[in-house]
Amino acid sequence: MEQHQPVCKAHTRRERRDARENRQRLLEAAKQLFAAQGVAATTMKEIGHAAGVGPGTLYRHFADKGELCRALIKDDIAVFQARVGARIEAEASGSPLARLDILLTTRVEILEAHLPLFAAIDEALAGPRHTGRVRGPFDSWVHDQTVQLLGEALATGEVALLDPVLTADTILAAVSPPLYRYQRHTCGYSRERIIAGLRRLFVDGLRQLPIADSPT
Amino acid sequence: MEQHQPVCKAHTRRERRDARENRQRLLEAAKQLFAAQGVAATTMKEIGHAAGVGPGTLYRHFADKGELCRALIKDDIAVFQARVGARIEAEASGSPLARLDILLTTRVEILEAHLPLFAAIDEALAGPRHTGRVRGPFDSWVHDQTVQLLGEALATGEVALLDPVLTADTILAAVSPPLYRYQRHTCGYSRERIIAGLRRLFVDGLRQLPIADSPT
DNA sequence: CAATTATACGGAGCAGGCTCCGCTTGTCAA
DNA sequence: TTGACAAGCGGAGCCTGCTCCGTATAATTG
């Protein structure tokens, strides 16, 4: 856990002690309640109550339920980013698509590790309040990485005739928490099967190029 | 507009006159309000009020906002299904992937025609009330068609090493209303660009087969 | 034309996410 | 130490989707 506010810059007041304590207690309460009864079944009011804090205070710390969830896995996400960075770095000599494969596989790993939280984050973002559809910072990062790798693949000629940004959108949708949850829990597919499907579509499927004529 | 209830079977009572009138008035009111101020900005209470009907009655006719939206485009969807059926039929001699191409293209057409309603439908389905994640009947139909075509493509050897059901899930996610809206409105991509991207991934990208070794 | 009854109506009211705003309190500068 | 004030707190309450249930009524049956 790191500090929330970088804090103590020039003429900026430090975060108040009680504020930090409340934040900590809220996170703790949320973690426990989520574990005990599931994310969806836990209301914000409950969390506030368990932490001995009013709703107003809760929302001062976390703009919405999604942000609370995000805060709970912030550290794991940082680890994820570091690990992917390292793996991709180590593979720098390899092909861009091989690195995309790593990105996808690792993404599925962390998805698997925190599915309910990720799903809740997405749900909050999809709600009527966020009509603008802003992607969370983590998804933005994955998106950027993907665009980067696809761009490199284009440059090296590993793939051809591709729209990197658009394709990255699609790939992100394919590893979105709601879809993954549906495939895992409703359909009962194994993690390996899903990864294989992703690889078939977005790694192997992209590799060759002799793009022939396609109908109309 | 067709009847809601096939009605009048053996010993089943006919739908009451006032009920049908109310339903009609609700649909009319919804259509007008949606057109005037957008789907998201229109509350169920407003619709009921405009139709001179209480919330209870409203929900007797439409289980949720999504179902109301679905009822509004029911006819267009029927037309869509017929048209796709015809086009695919006409192309029966062509390759399965060519037919998949038709399915995707036509799907984007109807998406384009009713984006706000489709988006609202998806939103309602994604809400916390429907944790089970049931796909609507229309999406189920598209999914089934896709599985069917992919299966044929496998049989004819046009594609190889593919998981039809899983792949259909992914394709459906790629043409889901929220993603499409995001790409069209937030990113500003043209319809053609999106279609090209879909084609590249799910038609051309699937066609060849010399699946080589893939990392790890 | 009743009498019966499944069907439908209305609206009070619930739940859950989130906001508004007046009061309190920790922090810092003097 | 103390005064000033930004930062923080709490909870009443809003909004919206949706439900429950007592009452009203159209259709059917005798």
Short mmCIF file of C-alpha atoms (C1' of nucleotides) in Angstrom, two decimals:
data_model
loop_
_atom_site.label_atom_id
_atom_site.label_comp_id
_atom_site.label_asym_id
_atom_site.label_seq_id
_atom_site.Cartn_x
_atom_site.Cartn_y
_atom_site.Cartn_z
CA MET A 1 0.00 0.00 0.00
CA GLU A 2 1.34 3.33 -0.93
CA GLN A 3 0.15 6.78 0.00
CA HIS A 4 -2.91 8.03 -1.70
CA GLN A 5 -1.78 11.60 -2.11
CA PRO A 6 1.83 12.24 -3.04
CA VAL A 7 1.35 14.87 -0.35
CA CYS A 8 3.37 17.62 1.20
CA LYS A 9 4.28 19.54 -1.88
CA ALA A 10 5.25 23.19 -1.42
CA HIS A 11 2.21 24.94 -0.09
CA THR A 12 -0.18 21.99 -0.11
CA ARG A 13 -1.60 20.82 3.16
CA ARG A 14 -0.90 17.29 4.22
CA GLU A 15 -3.72 14.74 4.11
CA ARG A 16 -5.39 14.76 7.47
CA ARG A 17 -4.71 11.89 9.81
CA ASP A 18 -8.38 11.01 10.36
CA ALA A 19 -8.93 11.05 6.62
CA ARG A 20 -6.20 8.52 6.03
CA GLU A 21 -7.49 6.35 8.83
CA ASN A 22 -11.00 6.42 7.44
CA ARG A 23 -9.77 5.53 3.99
CA GLN A 24 -7.85 2.62 5.41
CA ARG A 25 -10.81 1.42 7.41
CA LEU A 26 -13.05 1.67 4.36
CA LEU A 27 -10.73 -0.43 2.26
CA GLU A 28 -10.48 -2.99 5.02
CA ALA A 29 -14.24 -3.15 5.49
CA ALA A 30 -14.83 -3.46 1.76
CA LYS A 31 -12.31 -6.26 1.48
CA GLN A 32 -13.94 -8.22 4.25
CA LEU A 33 -17.51 -7.70 3.10
CA PHE A 34 -16.66 -8.49 -0.50
CA ALA A 35 -14.97 -11.69 0.59
CA ALA A 36 -17.83 -12.64 2.86
CA GLN A 37 -20.83 -11.97 0.64
CA GLY A 38 -19.60 -11.02 -2.79
CA VAL A 39 -19.09 -7.68 -4.43
CA ALA A 40 -22.51 -7.28 -6.00
CA ALA A 41 -24.34 -8.17 -2.80
CA THR A 42 -22.46 -5.58 -0.78
CA THR A 43 -23.93 -2.08 -0.72
CA MET A 44 -21.99 1.08 -0.28
CA LYS A 45 -24.03 1.87 2.81
CA GLU A 46 -22.93 -1.39 4.37
CA ILE A 47 -19.31 -0.66 3.71
CA GLY A 48 -19.59 2.78 5.20
CA HIS A 49 -21.40 1.44 8.22
CA ALA A 50 -18.87 -1.34 8.77
CA ALA A 51 -16.13 1.27 8.69
CA GLY A 52 -18.05 3.57 10.99
CA VAL A 53 -18.33 6.26 8.37
CA GLY A 54 -21.20 8.06 6.66
CA PRO A 55 -21.96 7.79 2.95
CA GLY A 56 -20.76 11.33 2.35
CA THR A 57 -17.37 10.47 3.70
CA LEU A 58 -17.24 7.24 1.75
CA TYR A 59 -17.84 9.11 -1.47
CA ARG A 60 -15.30 11.72 -0.56
CA HIS A 61 -12.69 8.99 -0.72
CA PHE A 62 -14.01 6.96 -3.63
CA ALA A 63 -16.02 8.61 -6.34
CA ASP A 64 -18.00 5.45 -6.95
CA LYS A 65 -18.09 1.74 -6.27
CA GLY A 66 -15.80 1.08 -9.20
CA GLU A 67 -13.13 3.32 -7.82
CA LEU A 68 -13.28 1.54 -4.49
CA CYS A 69 -12.75 -1.76 -6.27
CA ARG A 70 -9.91 -0.28 -8.25
CA ALA A 71 -8.24 0.88 -5.06
CA LEU A 72 -8.44 -2.64 -3.68
CA ILE A 73 -6.41 -4.12 -6.50
CA LYS A 74 -4.19 -1.16 -7.17
CA ASP A 75 -1.12 -2.88 -5.85
CA ASP A 76 -1.72 -6.07 -7.76
CA ILE A 77 -2.17 -4.05 -10.90
CA ALA A 78 1.13 -2.34 -10.34
CA VAL A 79 2.76 -5.74 -9.97
CA PHE A 80 1.06 -6.85 -13.15
CA GLN A 81 2.32 -3.89 -15.10
CA ALA A 82 5.83 -4.42 -13.82
CA ARG A 83 5.75 -8.10 -14.64
CA VAL A 84 4.39 -7.63 -18.12
CA GLY A 85 6.92 -4.91 -18.69
CA ALA A 86 9.70 -7.20 -17.61
CA ARG A 87 8.50 -10.15 -19.64
CA ILE A 88 8.11 -8.05 -22.72
CA GLU A 89 11.45 -6.44 -22.14
CA ALA A 90 13.09 -9.84 -21.84
CA GLU A 91 11.46 -10.83 -25.08
CA ALA A 92 12.44 -7.64 -26.83
CA SER A 93 14.31 -9.62 -29.42
CA GLY A 94 11.26 -11.73 -30.15
CA SER A 95 8.52 -10.76 -32.52
CA PRO A 96 5.91 -8.16 -31.56
CA LEU A 97 3.17 -10.74 -31.81
CA ALA A 98 5.00 -13.00 -29.40
CA ARG A 99 5.01 -10.10 -26.98
CA LEU A 100 1.32 -9.47 -27.59
CA ASP A 101 0.79 -13.07 -26.67
CA ILE A 102 2.51 -12.45 -23.38
CA LEU A 103 0.41 -9.38 -22.75
CA LEU A 104 -2.82 -11.25 -23.37
CA THR A 105 -1.85 -14.26 -21.32
CA THR A 106 -0.79 -12.18 -18.36
CA ARG A 107 -3.89 -10.07 -18.61
CA VAL A 108 -6.01 -13.17 -18.34
CA GLU A 109 -4.02 -14.18 -15.29
CA ILE A 110 -4.81 -11.03 -13.38
CA LEU A 111 -8.39 -11.12 -14.60
CA GLU A 112 -8.68 -14.58 -13.18
CA ALA A 113 -7.21 -13.43 -9.90
CA HIS A 114 -9.70 -10.63 -9.31
CA LEU A 115 -12.64 -11.36 -11.55
CA PRO A 116 -15.41 -10.10 -9.27
CA LEU A 117 -13.67 -6.81 -8.66
CA PHE A 118 -12.86 -6.27 -12.31
CA ALA A 119 -16.42 -7.07 -13.23
CA ALA A 120 -17.73 -4.58 -10.69
CA ILE A 121 -15.38 -1.92 -12.04
CA ASP A 122 -16.67 -2.44 -15.54
CA GLU A 123 -20.24 -2.44 -14.36
CA ALA A 124 -19.84 0.86 -12.59
CA LEU A 125 -18.24 2.33 -15.69
CA ALA A 126 -21.08 1.05 -17.87
CA GLY A 127 -23.74 2.57 -15.63
CA PRO A 128 -25.97 5.39 -16.79
CA ARG A 129 -23.94 7.97 -14.92
CA HIS A 130 -20.90 7.56 -17.15
CA THR A 131 -22.41 8.12 -20.55
CA GLY A 132 -19.07 9.32 -21.88
CA ARG A 133 -17.57 5.84 -21.52
CA VAL A 134 -14.17 6.67 -20.15
CA ARG A 135 -11.83 3.74 -19.92
CA GLY A 136 -10.17 3.20 -16.60
CA PRO A 137 -6.44 3.89 -16.37
CA PHE A 138 -5.52 0.22 -16.35
CA ASP A 139 -7.50 -0.61 -19.46
CA SER A 140 -6.02 2.44 -21.11
CA TRP A 141 -2.59 1.12 -20.34
CA VAL A 142 -3.33 -2.28 -21.81
CA HIS A 143 -4.81 -0.58 -24.83
CA ASP A 144 -1.74 1.56 -25.36
CA GLN A 145 0.55 -1.41 -25.03
CA THR A 146 -1.49 -3.29 -27.57
CA VAL A 147 -1.45 -0.45 -30.04
CA GLN A 148 2.28 -0.19 -29.58
CA LEU A 149 2.87 -3.86 -30.24
CA LEU A 150 0.56 -3.96 -33.22
CA GLY A 151 2.34 -0.94 -34.63
CA GLU A 152 5.66 -2.69 -34.31
CA ALA A 153 4.24 -5.80 -35.90
CA LEU A 154 3.11 -3.68 -38.80
CA ALA A 155 6.52 -2.09 -39.08
CA THR A 156 8.36 -5.40 -39.11
CA GLY A 157 5.91 -6.78 -41.64
CA GLU A 158 4.75 -9.49 -39.27
CA VAL A 159 1.20 -8.42 -39.97
CA ALA A 160 -0.31 -6.34 -42.74
CA LEU A 161 -3.34 -4.26 -43.51
CA LEU A 162 -4.22 -3.74 -39.91
CA ASP A 163 -5.82 -0.87 -38.05
CA PRO A 164 -3.90 -0.93 -34.76
CA VAL A 165 -6.14 1.30 -32.67
CA LEU A 166 -9.35 -0.31 -33.80
CA THR A 167 -7.92 -3.77 -33.39
CA ALA A 168 -6.74 -2.92 -29.91
CA ASP A 169 -10.30 -1.88 -29.03
CA THR A 170 -11.56 -5.23 -30.21
CA ILE A 171 -8.91 -7.15 -28.35
CA LEU A 172 -9.72 -5.28 -25.19
CA ALA A 173 -13.37 -6.16 -25.61
CA ALA A 174 -12.37 -9.78 -25.99
CA VAL A 175 -10.64 -9.77 -22.62
CA SER A 176 -13.18 -7.59 -20.87
CA PRO A 177 -14.26 -8.73 -17.42
CA PRO A 178 -17.95 -9.23 -18.24
CA LEU A 179 -17.19 -11.43 -21.23
CA TYR A 180 -14.55 -13.38 -19.39
CA ARG A 181 -16.86 -13.97 -16.46
CA TYR A 182 -19.59 -15.12 -18.78
CA GLN A 183 -17.29 -17.58 -20.51
CA ARG A 184 -15.81 -18.88 -17.31
CA HIS A 185 -18.89 -19.14 -15.13
CA THR A 186 -21.92 -19.35 -17.37
CA CYS A 187 -20.32 -21.37 -20.14
CA GLY A 188 -17.82 -23.13 -17.93
CA TYR A 189 -14.85 -22.82 -20.27
CA SER A 190 -11.44 -23.37 -18.79
CA ARG A 191 -8.87 -20.63 -18.66
CA GLU A 192 -6.71 -22.54 -21.11
CA ARG A 193 -9.49 -22.84 -23.60
CA ILE A 194 -10.14 -19.12 -23.50
CA ILE A 195 -6.48 -18.29 -23.87
CA ALA A 196 -6.24 -20.65 -26.80
CA GLY A 197 -9.17 -18.91 -28.43
CA LEU A 198 -7.60 -15.52 -27.93
CA ARG A 199 -4.30 -16.72 -29.30
CA ARG A 200 -5.95 -18.24 -32.33
CA LEU A 201 -7.72 -14.99 -33.15
CA PHE A 202 -5.30 -12.30 -32.19
CA VAL A 203 -1.88 -13.87 -32.53
CA ASP A 204 -1.97 -16.70 -35.04
CA GLY A 205 -4.90 -15.18 -36.88
CA LEU A 206 -3.00 -11.99 -37.48
CA ARG A 207 0.32 -13.49 -38.40
CA GLN A 208 0.01 -14.31 -42.08
CA LEU A 209 -0.75 -11.82 -44.70
CA PRO A 210 -1.55 -13.05 -48.21
CA ILE A 211 -4.81 -11.15 -47.90
CA ALA A 212 -6.80 -12.36 -50.84
CA ASP A 213 -9.92 -10.79 -52.22
CA SER A 214 -12.70 -10.70 -49.70
CA PRO A 215 -16.33 -10.57 -50.69
CA THR A 216 -17.79 -7.16 -51.36
CA MET B 1 -46.67 -3.96 -35.46
CA GLU B 2 -47.98 -7.38 -34.68
CA GLN B 3 -49.95 -8.62 -31.73
CA HIS B 4 -48.09 -9.11 -28.56
CA GLN B 5 -49.82 -12.27 -27.49
CA PRO B 6 -50.66 -14.83 -30.14
CA VAL B 7 -53.79 -14.91 -28.02
CA CYS B 8 -57.05 -16.82 -28.10
CA LYS B 9 -55.71 -20.32 -27.79
CA ALA B 10 -58.14 -22.98 -26.59
CA HIS B 11 -59.13 -22.01 -23.07
CA THR B 12 -56.96 -18.93 -22.72
CA ARG B 13 -58.62 -15.61 -22.14
CA ARG B 14 -58.07 -12.91 -24.69
CA GLU B 15 -55.81 -9.98 -23.83
CA ARG B 16 -57.97 -7.26 -22.37
CA ARG B 17 -58.76 -4.26 -24.54
CA ASP B 18 -57.52 -1.68 -22.04
CA ALA B 19 -54.31 -3.64 -21.66
CA ARG B 20 -53.56 -3.55 -25.35
CA GLU B 21 -54.36 0.14 -25.51
CA ASN B 22 -52.08 0.91 -22.63
CA ARG B 23 -49.28 -1.09 -24.17
CA GLN B 24 -49.72 0.78 -27.41
CA ARG B 25 -49.77 4.12 -25.68
CA LEU B 26 -46.64 3.23 -23.72
CA LEU B 27 -44.73 2.33 -26.84
CA GLU B 28 -45.86 5.54 -28.49
CA ALA B 29 -44.87 7.65 -25.50
CA ALA B 30 -41.49 5.95 -25.24
CA LYS B 31 -40.78 6.48 -28.91
CA GLN B 32 -41.58 10.17 -28.69
CA LEU B 33 -39.67 10.81 -25.48
CA PHE B 34 -36.66 8.84 -26.66
CA ALA B 35 -36.60 10.82 -29.87
CA ALA B 36 -37.03 14.12 -28.06
CA GLN B 37 -34.51 13.77 -25.25
CA GLY B 38 -32.59 10.56 -25.75
CA VAL B 39 -32.99 7.14 -24.24
CA ALA B 40 -30.73 7.55 -21.25
CA ALA B 41 -32.30 10.84 -20.23
CA THR B 42 -35.80 9.42 -20.23
CA THR B 43 -36.99 7.80 -17.02
CA MET B 44 -39.53 5.05 -16.79
CA LYS B 45 -41.72 7.27 -14.64
CA GLU B 46 -41.82 9.86 -17.41
CA ILE B 47 -42.87 7.30 -19.96
CA GLY B 48 -45.60 6.00 -17.73
CA HIS B 49 -46.81 9.50 -16.99
CA ALA B 50 -46.82 10.50 -20.65
CA ALA B 51 -48.91 7.45 -21.39
CA GLY B 52 -51.21 8.13 -18.45
CA VAL B 53 -50.24 4.93 -16.71
CA GLY B 54 -48.74 4.06 -13.34
CA PRO B 55 -45.35 2.43 -12.91
CA GLY B 56 -46.92 -0.82 -11.88
CA THR B 57 -48.78 -1.06 -15.14
CA LEU B 58 -45.73 -0.08 -17.10
CA TYR B 59 -43.76 -2.92 -15.58
CA ARG B 60 -46.61 -5.31 -16.14
CA HIS B 61 -46.07 -4.79 -19.85
CA PHE B 62 -42.31 -4.53 -19.98
CA ALA B 63 -40.20 -6.27 -17.41
CA ASP B 64 -37.52 -3.61 -17.60
CA LYS B 65 -36.30 -0.70 -19.66
CA GLY B 66 -34.39 -3.00 -21.94
CA GLU B 67 -37.48 -4.94 -22.82
CA LEU B 68 -39.29 -1.74 -23.69
CA CYS B 69 -36.47 -0.81 -26.04
CA ARG B 70 -36.52 -4.27 -27.53
CA ALA B 71 -40.24 -3.98 -28.20
CA LEU B 72 -39.62 -0.72 -30.04
CA ILE B 73 -37.32 -2.34 -32.58
CA LYS B 74 -38.93 -5.74 -32.67
CA ASP B 75 -40.21 -5.28 -36.20
CA ASP B 76 -36.94 -3.98 -37.53
CA ILE B 77 -35.19 -6.94 -36.00
CA ALA B 78 -37.57 -9.31 -37.71
CA VAL B 79 -36.81 -7.59 -40.99
CA PHE B 80 -33.12 -7.90 -40.26
CA GLN B 81 -33.36 -11.59 -39.59
CA ALA B 82 -35.33 -12.14 -42.75
CA ARG B 83 -32.90 -10.13 -44.82
CA VAL B 84 -29.83 -11.84 -43.45
CA GLY B 85 -31.50 -15.16 -43.95
CA ALA B 86 -32.24 -14.30 -47.55
CA ARG B 87 -28.79 -12.96 -48.27
CA ILE B 88 -27.15 -15.99 -46.76
CA GLU B 89 -29.51 -18.29 -48.56
CA ALA B 90 -28.69 -16.60 -51.84
CA GLU B 91 -25.04 -17.06 -51.09
CA ALA B 92 -25.46 -20.67 -50.07
CA SER B 93 -23.04 -21.73 -52.74
CA GLY B 94 -20.42 -19.30 -51.46
CA SER B 95 -17.99 -20.06 -48.68
CA PRO B 96 -19.14 -20.01 -45.05
CA LEU B 97 -16.78 -17.15 -44.29
CA ALA B 98 -18.31 -15.10 -47.08
CA ARG B 99 -21.64 -15.63 -45.40
CA LEU B 100 -20.19 -14.67 -42.05
CA ASP B 101 -19.06 -11.49 -43.71
CA ILE B 102 -22.64 -10.79 -44.72
CA LEU B 103 -23.88 -11.49 -41.23
CA LEU B 104 -21.39 -9.09 -39.69
CA THR B 105 -21.99 -6.34 -42.20
CA THR B 106 -25.73 -6.52 -41.85
CA ARG B 107 -25.47 -6.60 -38.11
CA VAL B 108 -23.51 -3.38 -38.18
CA GLU B 109 -26.20 -1.88 -40.37
CA ILE B 110 -28.97 -2.49 -37.90
CA LEU B 111 -26.72 -1.47 -35.04
CA GLU B 112 -26.14 1.80 -36.79
CA ALA B 113 -29.86 2.26 -37.31
CA HIS B 114 -30.83 1.90 -33.66
CA LEU B 115 -27.67 2.46 -31.70
CA PRO B 116 -29.17 4.25 -28.69
CA LEU B 117 -31.82 1.60 -28.21
CA PHE B 118 -29.37 -1.26 -28.57
CA ALA B 119 -27.04 0.40 -26.14
CA ALA B 120 -29.83 0.82 -23.63
CA ILE B 121 -30.79 -2.81 -24.01
CA ASP B 122 -27.27 -3.91 -23.27
CA GLU B 123 -27.01 -1.56 -20.36
CA ALA B 124 -30.16 -2.91 -18.77
CA LEU B 125 -28.87 -6.45 -19.25
CA ALA B 126 -25.54 -5.55 -17.69
CA GLY B 127 -27.18 -4.03 -14.63
CA PRO B 128 -26.78 -5.54 -11.19
CA ARG B 129 -30.23 -7.13 -11.33
CA HIS B 130 -29.25 -9.56 -14.07
CA THR B 131 -26.20 -11.16 -12.54
CA GLY B 132 -26.82 -14.31 -14.59
CA ARG B 133 -25.97 -12.47 -17.78
CA VAL B 134 -28.65 -13.81 -20.05
CA ARG B 135 -28.23 -12.83 -23.65
CA GLY B 136 -31.26 -11.32 -25.31
CA PRO B 137 -33.04 -13.40 -27.94
CA PHE B 138 -31.64 -11.39 -30.80
CA ASP B 139 -28.05 -11.70 -29.70
CA SER B 140 -28.63 -15.38 -29.13
CA TRP B 141 -29.79 -15.68 -32.69
CA VAL B 142 -26.73 -13.91 -34.06
CA HIS B 143 -24.57 -16.10 -31.87
CA ASP B 144 -26.19 -19.28 -33.15
CA GLN B 145 -25.83 -18.18 -36.74
CA THR B 146 -22.18 -17.43 -36.16
CA VAL B 147 -21.52 -20.78 -34.56
CA GLN B 148 -23.29 -22.45 -37.45
CA LEU B 149 -21.21 -20.66 -40.06
CA LEU B 150 -17.96 -21.25 -38.25
CA GLY B 151 -18.83 -24.90 -37.95
CA GLU B 152 -19.38 -25.11 -41.68
CA ALA B 153 -16.16 -23.29 -42.32
CA LEU B 154 -14.39 -25.87 -40.20
CA ALA B 155 -16.07 -28.69 -42.06
CA THR B 156 -15.12 -27.37 -45.47
CA GLY B 157 -11.60 -26.77 -44.29
CA GLU B 158 -11.85 -23.05 -44.89
CA VAL B 159 -10.56 -22.50 -41.39
CA ALA B 160 -8.78 -24.76 -38.97
CA LEU B 161 -8.12 -25.17 -35.29
CA LEU B 162 -10.99 -23.00 -34.25
CA ASP B 163 -13.32 -23.10 -31.28
CA PRO B 164 -16.62 -22.05 -32.87
CA VAL B 165 -18.62 -21.25 -29.74
CA LEU B 166 -15.84 -19.35 -28.06
CA THR B 167 -15.03 -17.49 -31.23
CA ALA B 168 -18.66 -16.56 -31.68
CA ASP B 169 -18.66 -15.07 -28.18
CA THR B 170 -15.70 -12.96 -29.09
CA ILE B 171 -17.21 -11.83 -32.36
CA LEU B 172 -20.40 -10.87 -30.61
CA ALA B 173 -18.40 -8.80 -28.14
CA ALA B 174 -16.72 -7.09 -31.06
CA VAL B 175 -20.06 -5.95 -32.45
CA SER B 176 -21.65 -5.20 -29.11
CA PRO B 177 -23.56 -1.93 -28.89
CA PRO B 178 -21.41 -0.35 -26.17
CA LEU B 179 -18.20 -0.97 -28.06
CA TYR B 180 -19.67 0.15 -31.35
CA ARG B 181 -21.00 3.33 -29.80
CA TYR B 182 -17.65 4.02 -28.24
CA GLN B 183 -15.86 3.58 -31.54
CA ARG B 184 -18.36 5.60 -33.50
CA HIS B 185 -18.97 8.47 -31.11
CA THR B 186 -16.02 8.75 -28.79
CA CYS B 187 -13.35 7.73 -31.28
CA GLY B 188 -15.17 9.02 -34.32
CA TYR B 189 -14.41 6.06 -36.56
CA SER B 190 -16.50 5.68 -39.69
CA ARG B 191 -18.77 2.73 -40.18
CA GLU B 192 -16.61 1.56 -43.06
CA ARG B 193 -13.50 1.63 -40.95
CA ILE B 194 -15.11 -0.48 -38.28
CA ILE B 195 -16.43 -2.97 -40.79
CA ALA B 196 -13.00 -3.22 -42.36
CA GLY B 197 -11.51 -3.95 -38.97
CA LEU B 198 -14.05 -6.66 -38.29
CA ARG B 199 -13.48 -8.20 -41.67
CA ARG B 200 -9.74 -8.18 -41.22
CA LEU B 201 -10.00 -9.98 -37.90
CA PHE B 202 -12.88 -12.36 -38.30
CA VAL B 203 -13.00 -13.12 -42.00
CA ASP B 204 -9.60 -12.65 -43.57
CA GLY B 205 -7.82 -13.34 -40.32
CA LEU B 206 -9.47 -16.71 -40.01
CA ARG B 207 -9.10 -17.83 -43.57
CA GLN B 208 -5.59 -19.26 -43.71
CA LEU B 209 -4.39 -22.05 -41.57
CA PRO B 210 -0.69 -22.93 -41.56
CA ILE B 211 -0.71 -22.43 -37.81
CA ALA B 212 2.89 -22.42 -36.85
CA ASP B 213 4.30 -22.78 -33.38
CA SER B 214 3.17 -20.04 -31.08
CA PRO B 215 5.12 -18.98 -28.02
CA THR B 216 4.71 -20.82 -24.75
"C1'" DC C 1 -78.28 -10.20 -17.56
"C1'" DA C 2 -75.93 -11.25 -13.62
"C1'" DA C 3 -72.22 -13.62 -11.33
"C1'" DT C 4 -67.64 -14.96 -11.51
"C1'" DT C 5 -62.93 -14.55 -12.10
"C1'" DA C 6 -58.72 -14.01 -14.44
"C1'" DT C 7 -56.56 -9.90 -15.85
"C1'" DA C 8 -55.08 -5.48 -15.33
"C1'" DC C 9 -54.49 -1.05 -12.91
"C1'" DG C 10 -52.32 2.43 -9.72
"C1'" DG C 11 -49.40 4.20 -6.72
"C1'" DA C 12 -47.13 3.86 -2.29
"C1'" DG C 13 -42.94 2.44 -1.29
"C1'" DC C 14 -38.24 -0.07 -1.36
"C1'" DA C 15 -33.21 -0.42 -2.50
"C1'" DG C 16 -29.10 1.17 -3.86
"C1'" DG C 17 -26.05 4.50 -5.83
"C1'" DC C 18 -24.86 8.98 -5.11
"C1'" DT C 19 -25.16 14.34 -3.69
"C1'" DC C 20 -25.63 18.48 -1.01
"C1'" DC C 21 -24.50 21.23 2.57
"C1'" DG C 22 -23.95 22.77 7.28
"C1'" DC C 23 -21.03 21.58 11.04
"C1'" DT C 24 -16.47 19.82 12.97
"C1'" DT C 25 -11.61 19.26 13.28
"C1'" DG C 26 -6.77 18.67 12.20
"C1'" DT C 27 -2.98 21.58 10.51
"C1'" DC C 28 -0.16 25.36 9.86
"C1'" DA C 29 1.43 30.07 10.27
"C1'" DA C 30 2.08 33.72 13.17
"C1'" DT D 1 -0.33 28.78 21.93
"C1'" DT D 2 -3.80 30.18 19.30
"C1'" DG D 3 -6.58 31.69 15.58
"C1'" DA D 4 -7.97 30.94 10.86
"C1'" DC D 5 -9.37 27.93 7.45
"C1'" DA D 6 -8.96 24.27 4.21
"C1'" DA D 7 -9.99 19.58 4.65
"C1'" DG D 8 -12.97 16.40 6.27
"C1'" DC D 9 -17.26 14.49 8.24
"C1'" DG D 10 -22.14 12.88 8.49
"C1'" DG D 11 -26.47 11.99 7.23
"C1'" DA D 12 -30.80 13.65 5.33
"C1'" DG D 13 -32.37 13.07 1.14
"C1'" DC D 14 -32.59 12.80 -4.18
"C1'" DC D 15 -33.22 9.90 -8.24
"C1'" DT D 16 -34.22 5.95 -10.75
"C1'" DG D 17 -35.29 1.41 -11.58
"C1'" DC D 18 -38.42 -1.73 -9.90
"C1'" DT D 19 -42.01 -4.41 -6.62
"C1'" DC D 20 -46.08 -5.38 -3.88
"C1'" DC D 21 -50.66 -5.65 -3.21
"C1'" DG D 22 -55.37 -3.96 -2.65
"C1'" DT D 23 -58.79 -2.37 -5.87
"C1'" DA D 24 -61.19 -2.07 -10.33
"C1'" DT D 25 -62.78 -4.06 -14.63
"C1'" DA D 26 -63.25 -6.57 -18.98
"C1'" DA D 27 -64.36 -11.03 -20.60
"C1'" DT D 28 -66.65 -15.30 -20.02
"C1'" DT D 29 -70.07 -18.48 -18.28
"C1'" DG D 30 -74.56 -20.00 -16.76
#
